[in-house]
Amino acid sequence: MSLLEQYQAHLDFIQQQGLQRSCITSNMLAGASIERDGQAVVDFCSNDYLGFSKHPKLLQAAQQALSSYGLGTGGSRLIGGTHPLHVQLEKAVCHFKKTEAALLFNTGYQGNLTVITALADRHSVIYSDKLNHASIVDGCLLSRAKIIRYPHLDLDFLERALQQTPSKTLKLIITDSVFSMDGDIAPLKALFALAERYDALLLIDEAHGTGVFGQEKHSGVWETTGLTSDRVLQFGTFSKALGGFGAYLAGHSTLIETCIQRGRGFIYSTSLPASICAANLAALQLLQVDKEPVERLWQNIRHFNHHAENLGVTASSPIIPLPAKENAMILAQALFESGFFVQAIRPPTVPEARLRITLSAKHTFSQIEGLIAVLSLMTESVL
Ligand SMILES: *Cc1c(COP(=O)(O)O)cnc(C)c1O
């Protein structure tokens, strides 16, 4: 077989399995109503939970910074690419997360690779929930640490593994706070208690918690515990509820400094554009002054739960998985034809195929009821 034939054979195999992935084009990204293939549909798959991606305050901040400072930064953070807006945004993240230090990354994916490889090496042991995001899985592999992937939320398993690790070994527990494909919440208090008992660091990925959970600042699920600790690192992104782009790590200055000195994705990559930093700053500000979007989102989550009883699912976050087995693609297509854009998620992204529904502050009650009505009809026939 020629080189190209070998690659083609792999592609053919993926297609035969019915697992081919493709990008769906929409000229109106992220919003309660979007247009796709010339058809108006209600968007139930975006992570833009608060509708911030189109908020005038964010757009204005980005536009102003763009005209004042230009597009690219021309360098990495350590080689001329640090703009005052990076520093301001890092300060704002500290304030938001109540930590003494914070560091920006270009994306959540790149950030997890950078942070995990900076904090762990071949002498460390990492304990990672089996359903953690792919960027955590990849960061663990790249670190060359010993990796223990514990069964989803199985804290007994985790504790036994911690017990069996020599006390002098550097230990790092990593968990999503809100699991990105299942929408369930990690028991952070209990994980923190284990981290304390076995002297481990706890790295929490708040990609889907930021801007959604937390009574006062809406900074994430960690906020709901009321705890603060030097052994906890709060990672998160600006790319989901905050409507922007990029990621951050917040925590003790020694650990942040370690990521500056050893984080290859930080050292060897051009910094975030100033316009993006300005928008992210505006998002953090907006979140503190306008409580309506978060309240509205939670009203929608409660409204969904109130009407979705017969679907056999209860949302505990804006992410709702609906098991669909081999019917996932057909169901997604049928939903689309009924005016609802819901993404089917299949292996290997998740162990079992599902529809992944996401709710937003921008949805109306009648849009949510409409989706549930169509889903209920389908449930009777195929699910
Ligand atoms: C989306 C996501 C990421 C990746 O963030 P990007 O900014 O999209 O690269 C990382 N971790 C979790 C848990 C996520 O859901």
XYZ file of C-alpha atoms and ligand atoms in Angstrom:
398
model
C 0.000 0.000 0.000
C 1.210 3.493 -0.777
C 1.451 6.085 1.982
C -1.774 7.770 0.929
C -3.552 4.425 0.627
C -2.614 3.624 4.211
C -4.159 6.867 5.433
C -7.188 6.346 3.198
C -7.668 2.871 4.673
C -7.830 4.419 8.162
C -10.379 6.959 6.975
C -12.447 4.242 5.288
C -12.452 2.268 8.525
C -13.763 5.267 10.498
C -16.486 5.776 7.913
C -17.476 2.108 7.927
C -17.906 2.326 11.686
C -20.239 5.265 11.124
C -17.931 7.403 13.263
C -16.815 9.960 10.723
C -16.731 13.483 12.124
C -17.496 16.586 10.144
C -17.770 20.310 10.764
C -21.230 21.786 10.515
C -21.113 25.280 9.059
C -23.207 28.065 10.471
C -22.869 31.724 9.563
C -24.385 32.781 12.888
C -22.324 31.047 15.514
C -23.516 30.748 19.111
C -26.907 32.163 19.884
C -30.294 30.905 20.890
C -31.362 31.045 17.255
C -28.899 30.405 14.499
C -29.021 29.770 10.804
C -27.641 26.591 9.357
C -27.870 25.394 5.764
C -30.194 28.343 5.143
C -32.612 27.118 7.805
C -33.364 28.935 11.053
C -32.890 26.566 13.984
C -32.796 26.919 17.750
C -29.275 26.282 18.981
C -29.150 23.692 21.768
C -25.476 22.765 21.441
C -23.427 25.877 22.071
C -21.403 26.383 25.275
C -22.225 30.105 25.164
C -24.389 29.596 28.281
C -24.929 33.265 29.066
C -25.135 34.569 25.507
C -22.011 36.661 26.160
C -20.424 35.885 22.779
C -22.668 38.490 21.163
C -22.962 40.904 24.098
C -22.434 44.535 23.019
C -20.135 45.237 26.012
C -17.743 42.455 24.981
C -17.838 43.379 21.309
C -17.184 47.016 22.064
C -14.244 46.207 24.353
C -12.706 43.969 21.689
C -13.252 46.511 18.917
C -11.695 49.316 20.925
C -8.618 47.267 21.819
C -8.339 46.098 18.236
C -8.238 49.657 16.888
C -5.867 50.835 19.613
C -3.429 47.944 19.754
C -3.753 46.017 16.500
C -4.283 42.336 15.870
C -1.417 40.015 16.841
C 0.917 40.576 19.785
C 4.036 39.711 17.818
C 5.532 37.415 20.398
C 5.260 35.040 23.295
C 4.622 36.420 26.786
C 8.308 36.186 27.704
C 9.586 37.717 24.455
C 7.863 41.036 23.995
C 4.318 39.673 23.845
C 3.058 40.843 27.237
C 0.556 43.685 26.906
C -0.841 45.609 29.899
C -4.185 43.914 29.137
C -2.645 40.479 29.856
C -1.531 41.745 33.241
C -4.903 43.381 33.912
C -6.757 40.240 32.943
C -4.577 38.088 35.193
C -5.281 40.502 38.076
C -8.992 40.284 37.336
C -8.816 36.474 37.383
C -7.109 36.610 40.822
C -9.896 38.801 42.098
C -12.545 36.566 40.507
C -11.077 33.347 41.916
C -9.801 34.834 45.192
C -6.237 33.663 44.581
C -2.913 35.472 44.811
C -1.755 34.613 41.287
C -3.094 33.677 37.854
C -1.738 32.932 34.405
C -3.315 33.067 30.943
C -3.194 30.414 28.241
C -4.275 30.568 24.635
C -6.905 27.830 24.829
C -8.200 25.396 27.384
C -6.694 22.523 25.441
C -3.268 24.103 25.302
C -3.582 25.287 28.896
C -4.195 21.834 30.312
C -1.243 20.410 28.406
C 0.925 23.247 29.681
C -0.155 23.165 33.317
C -0.033 19.391 33.730
C 3.392 19.029 32.106
C 4.707 21.903 34.247
C 3.401 20.439 37.513
C 4.108 16.743 36.976
C 7.015 14.744 35.613
C 8.089 11.115 35.417
C 8.512 10.986 39.197
C 4.931 12.130 39.904
C 1.658 10.248 40.113
C -1.483 11.765 38.542
C -4.988 10.658 39.538
C -7.433 11.619 36.819
C -11.186 10.938 36.595
C -11.931 8.664 33.629
C -14.372 11.178 32.178
C -12.046 14.177 32.355
C -11.695 16.275 29.220
C -9.415 15.016 26.431
C -6.964 17.869 27.041
C -6.395 16.536 30.569
C -5.880 13.012 29.245
C -3.348 14.306 26.719
C -1.595 16.531 29.273
C -1.182 13.542 31.586
C 0.330 11.426 28.813
C 2.690 14.191 27.785
C 3.917 14.685 31.362
C 5.237 11.104 31.493
C 3.940 10.810 35.053
C 2.402 7.566 36.271
C -1.296 7.960 35.456
C -4.096 6.428 37.469
C -7.401 7.003 35.721
C -9.995 6.308 38.398
C -13.549 5.229 37.495
C -15.852 8.233 37.181
C -16.382 9.823 40.636
C -15.202 6.645 42.404
C -13.585 8.198 45.463
C -13.050 4.849 47.205
C -10.959 3.709 44.279
C -9.115 7.017 44.342
C -8.416 6.756 48.064
C -7.039 3.213 47.738
C -4.752 4.411 44.947
C -3.556 7.342 47.048
C -2.903 5.012 49.975
C -0.731 2.794 47.811
C 1.483 5.651 46.619
C 4.632 6.307 48.680
C 4.105 9.423 50.789
C 7.110 11.246 49.345
C 5.828 10.992 45.753
C 4.404 14.199 44.282
C 0.684 13.592 43.785
C -1.721 15.488 41.563
C -5.464 14.849 41.501
C -7.244 16.253 38.433
C -10.969 16.595 37.865
C -13.445 18.477 35.726
C -15.801 20.397 38.014
C -18.700 20.024 35.567
C -18.128 17.074 33.242
C -18.277 18.384 29.717
C -20.233 15.548 28.092
C -22.341 14.387 31.066
C -23.081 17.649 32.865
C -22.660 16.093 36.313
C -20.704 17.748 39.105
C -17.571 16.487 40.851
C -17.772 16.255 44.679
C -15.061 18.874 45.203
C -15.274 18.945 49.001
C -14.673 15.210 49.231
C -11.892 15.358 46.628
C -10.282 18.185 48.562
C -10.479 16.167 51.795
C -8.595 13.341 50.063
C -6.037 15.803 48.697
C -5.465 17.058 52.252
C -5.299 13.593 53.784
C -2.744 12.336 51.258
C -0.904 15.615 50.675
C -1.812 15.939 47.001
C -2.429 18.927 44.761
C -5.974 19.266 43.408
C -6.334 20.696 39.902
C -9.941 21.566 39.053
C -10.972 22.249 35.465
C -13.843 24.735 35.683
C -14.316 25.106 31.908
C -18.067 24.534 32.306
C -18.362 25.763 35.905
C -17.050 29.284 35.357
C -19.830 31.831 34.983
C -22.466 29.247 35.896
C -21.864 28.053 39.493
C -21.122 30.031 42.653
C -23.462 32.162 44.758
C -21.559 35.433 44.789
C -19.069 35.736 41.930
C -20.230 32.801 39.777
C -16.594 31.777 39.539
C -17.274 28.055 39.455
C -18.178 24.988 41.493
C -15.178 25.481 43.817
C -16.785 28.728 45.018
C -19.803 26.758 46.272
C -17.570 24.853 48.723
C -16.596 28.088 50.493
C -13.069 26.696 50.832
C -9.707 28.222 49.978
C -6.448 26.331 49.884
C -2.901 26.600 48.573
C -3.127 23.027 47.311
C -6.020 23.823 44.976
C -5.531 25.085 41.447
C -8.513 26.477 39.574
C -8.217 26.101 35.838
C -10.867 27.442 33.475
C -11.643 28.934 30.112
C -13.029 32.167 28.764
C -14.433 30.236 25.821
C -17.647 28.854 27.302
C -19.996 30.844 29.570
C -17.751 33.904 29.305
C -18.310 33.979 25.545
C -14.700 34.763 24.639
C -11.526 32.818 24.063
C -8.517 31.597 26.022
C -7.910 30.009 29.412
C -6.423 30.674 32.831
C -4.977 29.025 35.900
C -5.477 30.588 39.336
C -3.764 29.575 42.542
C -0.734 29.915 44.784
C 2.076 32.053 43.346
C 4.660 29.264 43.654
C 2.556 26.999 41.453
C 1.809 29.774 38.954
C 5.513 30.640 38.811
C 6.244 26.967 38.132
C 3.955 27.162 35.082
C 5.775 30.290 33.869
C 9.185 28.663 34.236
C 8.307 25.149 33.033
C 5.139 25.487 30.984
C 6.188 24.935 27.406
C 2.800 25.966 25.990
C 3.209 29.256 27.854
C 6.849 29.814 26.938
C 6.759 28.799 23.287
C 3.486 30.225 21.997
C 2.406 33.699 20.902
C 0.267 35.407 23.536
C -3.472 36.079 23.299
C -4.440 39.112 21.193
C -5.115 42.263 23.216
C -8.637 42.456 21.756
C -9.455 39.020 23.175
C -8.061 40.017 26.580
C -10.204 43.154 26.531
C -13.320 41.118 25.747
C -12.484 38.585 28.477
C -12.031 41.427 30.972
C -15.381 42.880 29.945
C -16.975 39.447 30.445
C -15.616 39.165 33.999
C -16.884 42.663 34.780
C -20.266 42.022 33.238
C -20.686 38.834 35.247
C -20.322 40.836 38.471
C -22.618 43.732 37.593
C -25.402 42.021 35.651
C -26.779 39.010 37.508
C -29.689 38.587 35.112
C -28.019 36.223 32.607
C -26.941 33.708 35.286
C -30.346 33.849 36.960
C -32.043 33.429 33.614
C -29.860 30.406 32.794
C -30.804 28.696 36.055
C -34.481 29.509 35.483
C -34.144 27.736 32.149
C -32.448 24.730 33.725
C -35.279 24.478 36.282
C -37.850 24.949 33.533
C -36.281 22.122 31.547
C -36.364 19.820 34.583
C -39.952 20.732 35.324
C -41.068 19.721 31.831
C -38.655 16.888 31.053
C -39.696 14.371 33.667
C -40.909 11.853 31.106
C -37.547 11.951 29.305
C -35.924 10.388 32.351
C -33.214 13.029 32.633
C -32.553 15.709 35.226
C -30.188 18.557 34.523
C -27.789 19.603 37.267
C -25.959 22.026 34.969
C -26.615 23.501 31.492
C -25.329 20.241 29.951
C -27.852 17.447 29.505
C -26.888 14.081 28.010
C -29.628 11.991 26.432
C -28.509 8.374 25.819
C -29.230 7.462 22.204
C -27.023 4.487 21.264
C -26.914 3.842 17.536
C -29.766 6.282 16.898
C -27.814 9.402 17.877
C -27.157 10.628 14.347
C -30.677 9.908 13.096
C -32.172 11.691 16.097
C -29.939 14.721 15.641
C -30.986 14.908 12.003
C -34.680 14.568 12.877
C -34.354 17.275 15.524
C -32.699 19.530 12.986
C -35.588 19.017 10.596
C -37.912 20.039 13.421
C -35.926 23.245 13.938
C -33.590 22.263 16.791
C -29.819 22.070 16.501
C -28.598 19.400 18.949
C -25.266 17.686 18.520
C -24.859 13.901 18.573
C -21.706 12.874 20.454
C -20.294 9.443 19.722
C -17.340 7.233 20.657
C -14.439 7.760 21.025
C -15.358 11.199 22.408
C -17.668 9.466 24.899
C -18.025 5.766 25.827
C -21.689 5.685 24.739
C -23.391 7.731 22.031
C -25.757 10.439 23.143
C -27.424 13.675 22.260
C -25.787 16.508 24.165
C -28.253 19.291 24.865
C -27.022 22.586 26.275
C -29.197 25.317 27.714
C -28.529 29.032 27.547
C -29.807 32.177 29.226
C -31.020 33.219 25.782
C -33.512 30.395 25.346
C -37.150 31.207 25.891
C -39.420 28.909 27.881
C -41.358 28.117 24.715
C -38.181 27.091 22.847
C -37.330 24.714 25.682
C -40.867 23.318 25.766
C -40.728 22.918 21.978
C -37.550 20.867 22.178
C -38.960 18.680 24.947
C -42.163 18.094 22.968
C -40.212 16.850 19.938
C -37.897 14.764 22.120
C -40.864 13.177 23.898
C -42.366 12.106 20.581
C -39.046 10.614 19.539
C -38.526 8.863 22.845
C -41.740 6.978 22.301
C -40.583 5.755 18.900
C -36.823 5.165 19.050
C -34.987 5.935 22.271
C -13.786 22.896 26.401
C -12.915 22.342 27.457
C -11.541 22.527 27.428
C -10.858 23.148 26.250
O -11.026 24.527 26.208
P -10.829 25.298 24.827
O -10.675 26.709 25.226
O -12.037 25.027 24.003
O -9.590 24.736 24.201
C -10.804 22.074 28.507
N -11.392 21.438 29.537
C -12.713 21.203 29.576
C -13.317 20.486 30.743
C -13.505 21.644 28.526
O -14.820 21.386 28.535
